[in-house]
PDB file of C-alpha atoms in Angstrom:
ATOM      1  CA  ASP A   1     140.756  79.646  33.697  1.00 97.00           C
ATOM      2  CA  VAL A   2     139.483  82.821  35.333  1.00 98.00           C
ATOM      3  CA  VAL A   3     142.267  85.380  35.600  1.00 98.00           C
ATOM      4  CA  LEU A   4     142.036  87.827  38.489  1.00 98.00           C
ATOM      5  CA  THR A   5     143.904  91.095  38.002  1.00 98.00           C
ATOM      6  CA  GLN A   6     144.607  93.074  41.149  1.00 98.00           C
ATOM      7  CA  SER A   7     145.565  96.723  41.140  1.00 97.00           C
ATOM      8  CA  PRO A   8     147.638  98.438  42.151  1.00 97.00           C
ATOM      9  CA  ALA A   9     150.433  95.955  42.766  1.00 98.00           C
ATOM     10  CA  THR A  10     151.732  98.144  45.572  1.00 98.00           C
ATOM     11  CA  LEU A  11     149.994 100.953  47.433  1.00 98.00           C
ATOM     12  CA  SER A  12     151.767 103.384  49.727  1.00 97.00           C
ATOM     13  CA  VAL A  13     149.473 104.486  52.521  1.00 96.00           C
ATOM     14  CA  THR A  14     149.260 106.908  55.414  1.00 96.00           C
ATOM     15  CA  PRO A  15     147.616 105.726  58.633  1.00 96.00           C
ATOM     16  CA  GLY A  16     144.060 106.953  58.861  1.00 97.00           C
ATOM     17  CA  GLU A  17     143.323 107.269  55.167  1.00 97.00           C
ATOM     18  CA  ARG A  18     140.588 105.412  53.308  1.00 97.00           C
ATOM     19  CA  ILE A  19     141.840 103.199  50.528  1.00 97.00           C
ATOM     20  CA  SER A  20     140.410 100.932  47.851  1.00 98.00           C
ATOM     21  CA  LEU A  21     141.961  97.866  46.256  1.00 98.00           C
ATOM     22  CA  SER A  22     140.696  96.523  42.947  1.00 98.00           C
ATOM     23  CA  CYS A  23     140.206  92.967  41.688  1.00 98.00           C
ATOM     24  CA  ARG A  24     139.005  92.439  38.134  1.00 98.00           C
ATOM     25  CA  ALA A  25     137.976  89.022  36.770  1.00 98.00           C
ATOM     26  CA  SER A  26     138.457  87.916  33.155  1.00 98.00           C
ATOM     27  CA  GLU A  27     134.863  86.622  33.167  1.00 98.00           C
ATOM     28  CA  SER A  28     131.924  86.871  35.515  1.00 98.00           C
ATOM     29  CA  VAL A  29     132.337  85.149  38.872  1.00 97.00           C
ATOM     30  CA  ASP A  30     128.962  86.368  40.160  1.00 97.00           C
ATOM     31  CA  THR A  31     129.695  87.130  43.842  1.00 97.00           C
ATOM     32  CA  TYR A  32     131.966  84.118  44.381  1.00 97.00           C
ATOM     33  CA  LEU A  33     134.844  86.448  45.169  1.00 98.00           C
ATOM     34  CA  HIS A  34     136.711  86.278  48.468  1.00 98.00           C
ATOM     35  CA  TRP A  35     139.428  88.487  49.983  1.00 98.00           C
ATOM     36  CA  TYR A  36     142.368  87.406  52.142  1.00 98.00           C
ATOM     37  CA  GLN A  37     145.036  89.228  54.127  1.00 98.00           C
ATOM     38  CA  GLN A  38     148.530  87.808  54.538  1.00 98.00           C
ATOM     39  CA  LYS A  39     150.933  89.435  56.947  1.00 97.00           C
ATOM     40  CA  PRO A  40     154.675  88.706  56.631  1.00 93.00           C
ATOM     41  CA  ASN A  41     155.541  85.146  57.672  1.00 94.00           C
ATOM     42  CA  GLU A  42     151.932  84.334  58.489  1.00 97.00           C
ATOM     43  CA  SER A  43     149.207  82.223  56.908  1.00 98.00           C
ATOM     44  CA  PRO A  44     146.487  83.966  54.894  1.00 98.00           C
ATOM     45  CA  ARG A  45     143.368  85.066  56.756  1.00 98.00           C
ATOM     46  CA  LEU A  46     139.877  85.363  55.287  1.00 98.00           C
ATOM     47  CA  LEU A  47     138.704  88.986  55.357  1.00 98.00           C
ATOM     48  CA  ILE A  48     135.581  89.166  53.199  1.00 98.00           C
ATOM     49  CA  LYS A  49     133.533  86.396  51.599  1.00 98.00           C
ATOM     50  CA  TYR A  50     131.105  86.456  48.655  1.00 97.00           C
ATOM     51  CA  ALA A  51     132.251  89.927  47.619  1.00 98.00           C
ATOM     52  CA  SER A  52     130.705  91.845  50.502  1.00 98.00           C
ATOM     53  CA  GLN A  53     129.939  89.560  53.453  1.00 98.00           C
ATOM     54  CA  SER A  54     131.792  90.360  56.640  1.00 97.00           C
ATOM     55  CA  ILE A  55     133.695  87.787  58.688  1.00 97.00           C
ATOM     56  CA  SER A  56     133.409  87.440  62.456  1.00 96.00           C
ATOM     57  CA  GLY A  57     136.435  88.896  64.212  1.00 96.00           C
ATOM     58  CA  ILE A  58     137.533  91.063  61.284  1.00 98.00           C
ATOM     59  CA  PRO A  59     137.565  94.813  62.068  1.00 97.00           C
ATOM     60  CA  SER A  60     134.652  96.759  60.651  1.00 97.00           C
ATOM     61  CA  ARG A  61     136.970  99.100  58.740  1.00 98.00           C
ATOM     62  CA  PHE A  62     137.267  96.348  56.109  1.00 98.00           C
ATOM     63  CA  SER A  63     134.470  96.147  53.556  1.00 98.00           C
ATOM     64  CA  GLY A  64     133.948  94.667  50.115  1.00 98.00           C
ATOM     65  CA  SER A  65     131.760  95.437  47.130  1.00 98.00           C
ATOM     66  CA  GLY A  66     131.149  94.388  43.561  1.00 98.00           C
ATOM     67  CA  SER A  67     129.721  91.584  41.454  1.00 98.00           C
ATOM     68  CA  GLY A  68     130.351  90.035  38.072  1.00 98.00           C
ATOM     69  CA  THR A  69     133.858  91.112  37.059  1.00 98.00           C
ATOM     70  CA  ASP A  70     134.705  94.183  39.160  1.00 98.00           C
ATOM     71  CA  PHE A  71     135.344  94.061  42.877  1.00 98.00           C
ATOM     72  CA  THR A  72     136.711  96.393  45.521  1.00 98.00           C
ATOM     73  CA  LEU A  73     138.156  95.907  48.980  1.00 98.00           C
ATOM     74  CA  SER A  74     138.035  99.091  51.047  1.00 98.00           C
ATOM     75  CA  ILE A  75     139.785  99.929  54.280  1.00 98.00           C
ATOM     76  CA  ASN A  76     138.231 102.891  56.066  1.00 97.00           C
ATOM     77  CA  GLY A  77     141.034 104.301  58.175  1.00 97.00           C
ATOM     78  CA  VAL A  78     144.165 102.252  57.513  1.00 98.00           C
ATOM     79  CA  GLU A  79     146.106 101.184  60.596  1.00 97.00           C
ATOM     80  CA  LEU A  80     149.740 100.125  60.793  1.00 96.00           C
ATOM     81  CA  GLU A  81     148.689  96.526  61.456  1.00 96.00           C
ATOM     82  CA  ASP A  82     147.008  96.496  58.029  1.00 97.00           C
ATOM     83  CA  LEU A  83     150.365  96.615  56.209  1.00 97.00           C
ATOM     84  CA  SER A  84     150.095  93.270  54.444  1.00 97.00           C
ATOM     85  CA  ILE A  85     149.465  91.656  51.095  1.00 98.00           C
ATOM     86  CA  TYR A  86     145.828  91.333  50.044  1.00 98.00           C
ATOM     87  CA  TYR A  87     144.634  88.605  47.679  1.00 98.00           C
ATOM     88  CA  CYS A  88     141.330  88.085  45.951  1.00 98.00           C
ATOM     89  CA  GLN A  89     140.155  84.563  45.025  1.00 98.00           C
ATOM     90  CA  GLN A  90     137.287  83.281  42.910  1.00 98.00           C
ATOM     91  CA  GLY A  91     135.263  80.205  43.769  1.00 97.00           C
ATOM     92  CA  ASN A  92     132.803  80.365  40.871  1.00 96.00           C
ATOM     93  CA  SER A  93     134.535  77.882  38.613  1.00 96.00           C
ATOM     94  CA  LEU A  94     137.400  75.404  38.616  1.00 96.00           C
ATOM     95  CA  PRO A  95     140.257  75.848  38.874  1.00 97.00           C
ATOM     96  CA  TYR A  96     139.921  78.187  41.830  1.00 98.00           C
ATOM     97  CA  THR A  97     142.256  81.096  41.161  1.00 98.00           C
ATOM     98  CA  PHE A  98     143.875  83.891  43.131  1.00 98.00           C
ATOM     99  CA  GLY A  99     144.964  87.343  42.100  1.00 98.00           C
ATOM    100  CA  ALA A 100     148.662  88.235  42.294  1.00 98.00           C
ATOM    101  CA  GLY A 101     148.057  90.405  45.346  1.00 98.00           C
ATOM    102  CA  THR A 102     148.264  94.055  46.377  1.00 98.00           C
ATOM    103  CA  LYS A 103     150.945  94.988  48.872  1.00 98.00           C
ATOM    104  CA  LEU A 104     150.197  97.791  51.308  1.00 97.00           C
ATOM    105  CA  GLU A 105     153.284  99.662  52.432  1.00 97.00           C
ATOM    106  CA  LEU A 106     153.873 102.708  54.578  1.00 95.00           C
ATOM    107  CA  LYS A 107     154.252 105.977  52.739  1.00 93.00           C
TER     108      LYS A 107
ATOM    109  CA  GLU B   1     138.987  76.809  68.354  1.00 96.00           C
ATOM    110  CA  VAL B   2     139.636  75.564  64.839  1.00 97.00           C
ATOM    111  CA  GLN B   3     143.157  74.230  64.422  1.00 98.00           C
ATOM    112  CA  LEU B   4     144.857  72.819  61.355  1.00 98.00           C
ATOM    113  CA  VAL B   5     148.372  71.449  61.786  1.00 98.00           C
ATOM    114  CA  GLU B   6     150.372  70.304  58.777  1.00 98.00           C
ATOM    115  CA  SER B   7     153.305  67.919  58.821  1.00 98.00           C
ATOM    116  CA  GLY B   8     155.443  65.867  56.484  1.00 98.00           C
ATOM    117  CA  GLY B   9     157.332  68.531  54.578  1.00 97.00           C
ATOM    118  CA  GLY B  10     161.022  68.509  53.804  1.00 97.00           C
ATOM    119  CA  LEU B  11     163.677  68.259  51.118  1.00 98.00           C
ATOM    120  CA  VAL B  12     163.029  65.750  48.332  1.00 98.00           C
ATOM    121  CA  GLN B  13     164.747  65.021  45.024  1.00 98.00           C
ATOM    122  CA  PRO B  14     163.014  65.663  41.706  1.00 98.00           C
ATOM    123  CA  GLY B  15     160.924  62.713  40.595  1.00 98.00           C
ATOM    124  CA  ARG B  16     160.462  61.386  44.117  1.00 98.00           C
ATOM    125  CA  SER B  17     157.343  61.333  46.310  1.00 98.00           C
ATOM    126  CA  LEU B  18     156.222  62.941  49.538  1.00 98.00           C
ATOM    127  CA  LYS B  19     153.058  62.754  51.614  1.00 98.00           C
ATOM    128  CA  LEU B  20     151.741  65.675  53.627  1.00 98.00           C
ATOM    129  CA  SER B  21     149.320  65.362  56.536  1.00 98.00           C
ATOM    130  CA  CYS B  22     147.005  67.821  58.219  1.00 98.00           C
ATOM    131  CA  ALA B  23     145.491  67.180  61.658  1.00 98.00           C
ATOM    132  CA  ALA B  24     142.241  69.033  62.237  1.00 98.00           C
ATOM    133  CA  SER B  25     140.524  69.868  65.514  1.00 98.00           C
ATOM    134  CA  GLY B  26     137.940  72.236  66.934  1.00 98.00           C
ATOM    135  CA  PHE B  27     135.195  71.471  64.395  1.00 98.00           C
ATOM    136  CA  THR B  28     133.285  68.535  62.917  1.00 97.00           C
ATOM    137  CA  PHE B  29     135.795  67.552  60.253  1.00 98.00           C
ATOM    138  CA  SER B  30     133.444  65.290  58.319  1.00 97.00           C
ATOM    139  CA  ASN B  31     131.051  68.180  57.638  1.00 96.00           C
ATOM    140  CA  TYR B  32     133.522  70.241  55.626  1.00 97.00           C
ATOM    141  CA  TYR B  33     135.235  70.151  52.281  1.00 97.00           C
ATOM    142  CA  MET B  34     138.986  70.510  52.753  1.00 97.00           C
ATOM    143  CA  ALA B  35     141.726  71.840  50.506  1.00 98.00           C
ATOM    144  CA  TRP B  36     145.436  72.343  49.952  1.00 98.00           C
ATOM    145  CA  VAL B  37     146.794  75.691  48.801  1.00 98.00           C
ATOM    146  CA  ARG B  38     150.469  76.380  48.124  1.00 98.00           C
ATOM    147  CA  GLN B  39     152.736  79.392  47.934  1.00 98.00           C
ATOM    148  CA  ALA B  40     156.099  79.313  46.193  1.00 98.00           C
ATOM    149  CA  PRO B  41     158.827  81.418  47.844  1.00 97.00           C
ATOM    150  CA  LYS B  42     158.063  85.123  47.453  1.00 96.00           C
ATOM    151  CA  LYS B  43     155.113  84.297  45.187  1.00 97.00           C
ATOM    152  CA  GLY B  44     151.328  84.323  45.354  1.00 98.00           C
ATOM    153  CA  LEU B  45     148.809  81.680  46.344  1.00 98.00           C
ATOM    154  CA  GLU B  46     147.880  78.693  44.178  1.00 98.00           C
ATOM    155  CA  TRP B  47     145.032  76.266  44.836  1.00 98.00           C
ATOM    156  CA  VAL B  48     146.256  72.668  44.686  1.00 98.00           C
ATOM    157  CA  ALA B  49     143.363  70.347  45.568  1.00 98.00           C
ATOM    158  CA  THR B  50     139.933  70.068  47.173  1.00 97.00           C
ATOM    159  CA  ILE B  51     138.104  67.048  48.553  1.00 97.00           C
ATOM    160  CA  SER B  52     134.428  66.587  49.372  1.00 96.00           C
ATOM    161  CA  THR B  53     133.134  65.660  52.811  1.00 96.00           C
ATOM    162  CA  SER B  54     133.012  61.926  52.119  1.00 96.00           C
ATOM    163  CA  GLY B  55     136.107  61.904  49.952  1.00 97.00           C
ATOM    164  CA  SER B  56     134.169  60.694  46.926  1.00 97.00           C
ATOM    165  CA  ARG B  57     134.895  63.832  44.901  1.00 97.00           C
ATOM    166  CA  THR B  58     138.279  65.414  44.358  1.00 97.00           C
ATOM    167  CA  TYR B  59     139.319  68.421  42.307  1.00 97.00           C
ATOM    168  CA  TYR B  60     142.716  69.538  41.002  1.00 98.00           C
ATOM    169  CA  PRO B  61     144.197  72.171  38.700  1.00 98.00           C
ATOM    170  CA  ASP B  62     146.015  70.921  35.606  1.00 98.00           C
ATOM    171  CA  SER B  63     149.394  71.763  37.166  1.00 97.00           C
ATOM    172  CA  VAL B  64     149.148  68.846  39.614  1.00 98.00           C
ATOM    173  CA  LYS B  65     146.459  66.584  38.119  1.00 98.00           C
ATOM    174  CA  GLY B  66     147.723  63.039  37.757  1.00 98.00           C
ATOM    175  CA  ARG B  67     150.654  63.642  40.126  1.00 98.00           C
ATOM    176  CA  PHE B  68     148.981  64.720  43.385  1.00 98.00           C
ATOM    177  CA  THR B  69     146.223  62.901  45.275  1.00 98.00           C
ATOM    178  CA  ILE B  70     144.184  64.429  48.063  1.00 98.00           C
ATOM    179  CA  SER B  71     142.522  62.119  50.577  1.00 98.00           C
ATOM    180  CA  ARG B  72     140.992  62.204  54.025  1.00 98.00           C
ATOM    181  CA  ASP B  73     140.267  60.021  57.039  1.00 98.00           C
ATOM    182  CA  ASN B  74     137.188  61.373  58.784  1.00 98.00           C
ATOM    183  CA  ALA B  75     137.614  58.987  61.716  1.00 98.00           C
ATOM    184  CA  LYS B  76     141.008  60.550  62.390  1.00 98.00           C
ATOM    185  CA  SER B  77     140.049  64.117  61.381  1.00 98.00           C
ATOM    186  CA  SER B  78     142.992  64.099  59.033  1.00 98.00           C
ATOM    187  CA  LEU B  79     143.685  65.350  55.530  1.00 98.00           C
ATOM    188  CA  TYR B  80     146.464  64.133  53.268  1.00 98.00           C
ATOM    189  CA  LEU B  81     148.266  65.116  50.083  1.00 98.00           C
ATOM    190  CA  GLN B  82     150.249  62.456  48.260  1.00 98.00           C
ATOM    191  CA  MET B  83     152.675  64.134  45.892  1.00 98.00           C
ATOM    192  CA  ASN B  84     154.364  62.024  43.222  1.00 98.00           C
ATOM    193  CA  SER B  85     156.781  62.844  40.403  1.00 98.00           C
ATOM    194  CA  LEU B  86     157.772  66.028  42.163  1.00 98.00           C
ATOM    195  CA  LYS B  87     159.268  68.880  40.160  1.00 98.00           C
ATOM    196  CA  SER B  88     161.331  71.877  41.192  1.00 98.00           C
ATOM    197  CA  GLU B  89     158.308  74.080  40.533  1.00 98.00           C
ATOM    198  CA  ASP B  90     156.440  72.251  43.304  1.00 98.00           C
ATOM    199  CA  THR B  91     158.748  73.897  45.829  1.00 98.00           C
ATOM    200  CA  ALA B  92     156.433  75.867  48.098  1.00 98.00           C
ATOM    201  CA  THR B  93     154.805  76.221  51.470  1.00 98.00           C
ATOM    202  CA  TYR B  94     151.728  73.999  51.489  1.00 98.00           C
ATOM    203  CA  TYR B  95     148.723  75.103  53.525  1.00 98.00           C
ATOM    204  CA  CYS B  96     145.858  72.942  54.661  1.00 98.00           C
ATOM    205  CA  ALA B  97     142.604  74.919  54.555  1.00 98.00           C
ATOM    206  CA  ARG B  98     138.988  74.380  55.476  1.00 98.00           C
ATOM    207  CA  GLN B  99     136.480  74.992  52.695  1.00 95.00           C
ATOM    208  CA  GLY B 100     132.836  74.662  53.686  1.00 86.00           C
ATOM    209  CA  TYR B 101     131.590  73.466  50.322  1.00 86.00           C
ATOM    210  CA  TYR B 102     132.292  73.745  46.624  1.00 81.00           C
ATOM    211  CA  GLY B 103     132.985  77.387  45.835  1.00 86.00           C
ATOM    212  CA  CYS B 104     133.144  78.427  49.461  1.00 93.00           C
ATOM    213  CA  PRO B 105     136.072  80.487  50.713  1.00 97.00           C
ATOM    214  CA  PHE B 106     139.023  78.983  52.552  1.00 98.00           C
ATOM    215  CA  ASP B 107     137.951  80.123  55.990  1.00 97.00           C
ATOM    216  CA  TYR B 108     140.663  78.600  58.191  1.00 98.00           C
ATOM    217  CA  TRP B 109     144.297  77.902  57.312  1.00 98.00           C
ATOM    218  CA  GLY B 110     147.073  75.928  58.913  1.00 98.00           C
ATOM    219  CA  GLN B 111     150.509  77.354  59.592  1.00 98.00           C
ATOM    220  CA  GLY B 112     151.923  75.723  56.473  1.00 98.00           C
ATOM    221  CA  VAL B 113     154.662  73.194  55.779  1.00 98.00           C
ATOM    222  CA  MET B 114     157.628  73.738  53.478  1.00 98.00           C
ATOM    223  CA  VAL B 115     158.378  71.363  50.619  1.00 98.00           C
ATOM    224  CA  THR B 116     161.651  71.802  48.749  1.00 98.00           C
ATOM    225  CA  VAL B 117     162.258  69.833  45.570  1.00 98.00           C
ATOM    226  CA  SER B 118     165.930  69.888  44.714  1.00 97.00           C
ATOM    227  CA  SER B 119     168.780  67.544  43.872  1.00 95.00           C
TER     228      SER B 119
END
């Protein structure tokens, strides 16, 4: 199974700063890497698909990059509403797997 | 507007069965792969099952293979998850999710339904 390692587990942020979240795969997943946001007591929401493709309705401050085994989700100017848990997920091979998540909290 | 509404959750004893349903609307259901994803309390996300557009192909992780069965009724725009031989570790919120095709992201999610396996 492809193991996705997300870092850091928790990130303390200040509104307005630019941040980067990491997702590293145990083997290449090409660009079949997707990012989700889950706010407390809500369902996950797709943020970025295929490593870097934007999703309609998602603010432009969210962007993704990477291919193969190393991926990054960036938020350019964190807002309070972005305090959530972020998960990466690979769709390159079965079983589909998720990372353990990175929790954004207020500094 | 895409809507996915799960139902059928509840408290069930270990070893028993439960069937979840998901009613879809706002898109052409028969054109999309569909999936179930679960989340144990205070834990991360785990993919549970995926089904092809016609229902002829199904996919499962080892953790549920042989115990869970995903199915669909395109005429009713409905997705199902039959869960047998339930274990305490199956306790989770189960989400119905749309998945365009094999390998595609889960682009829409339902609100989730809670399943608790306990004696």
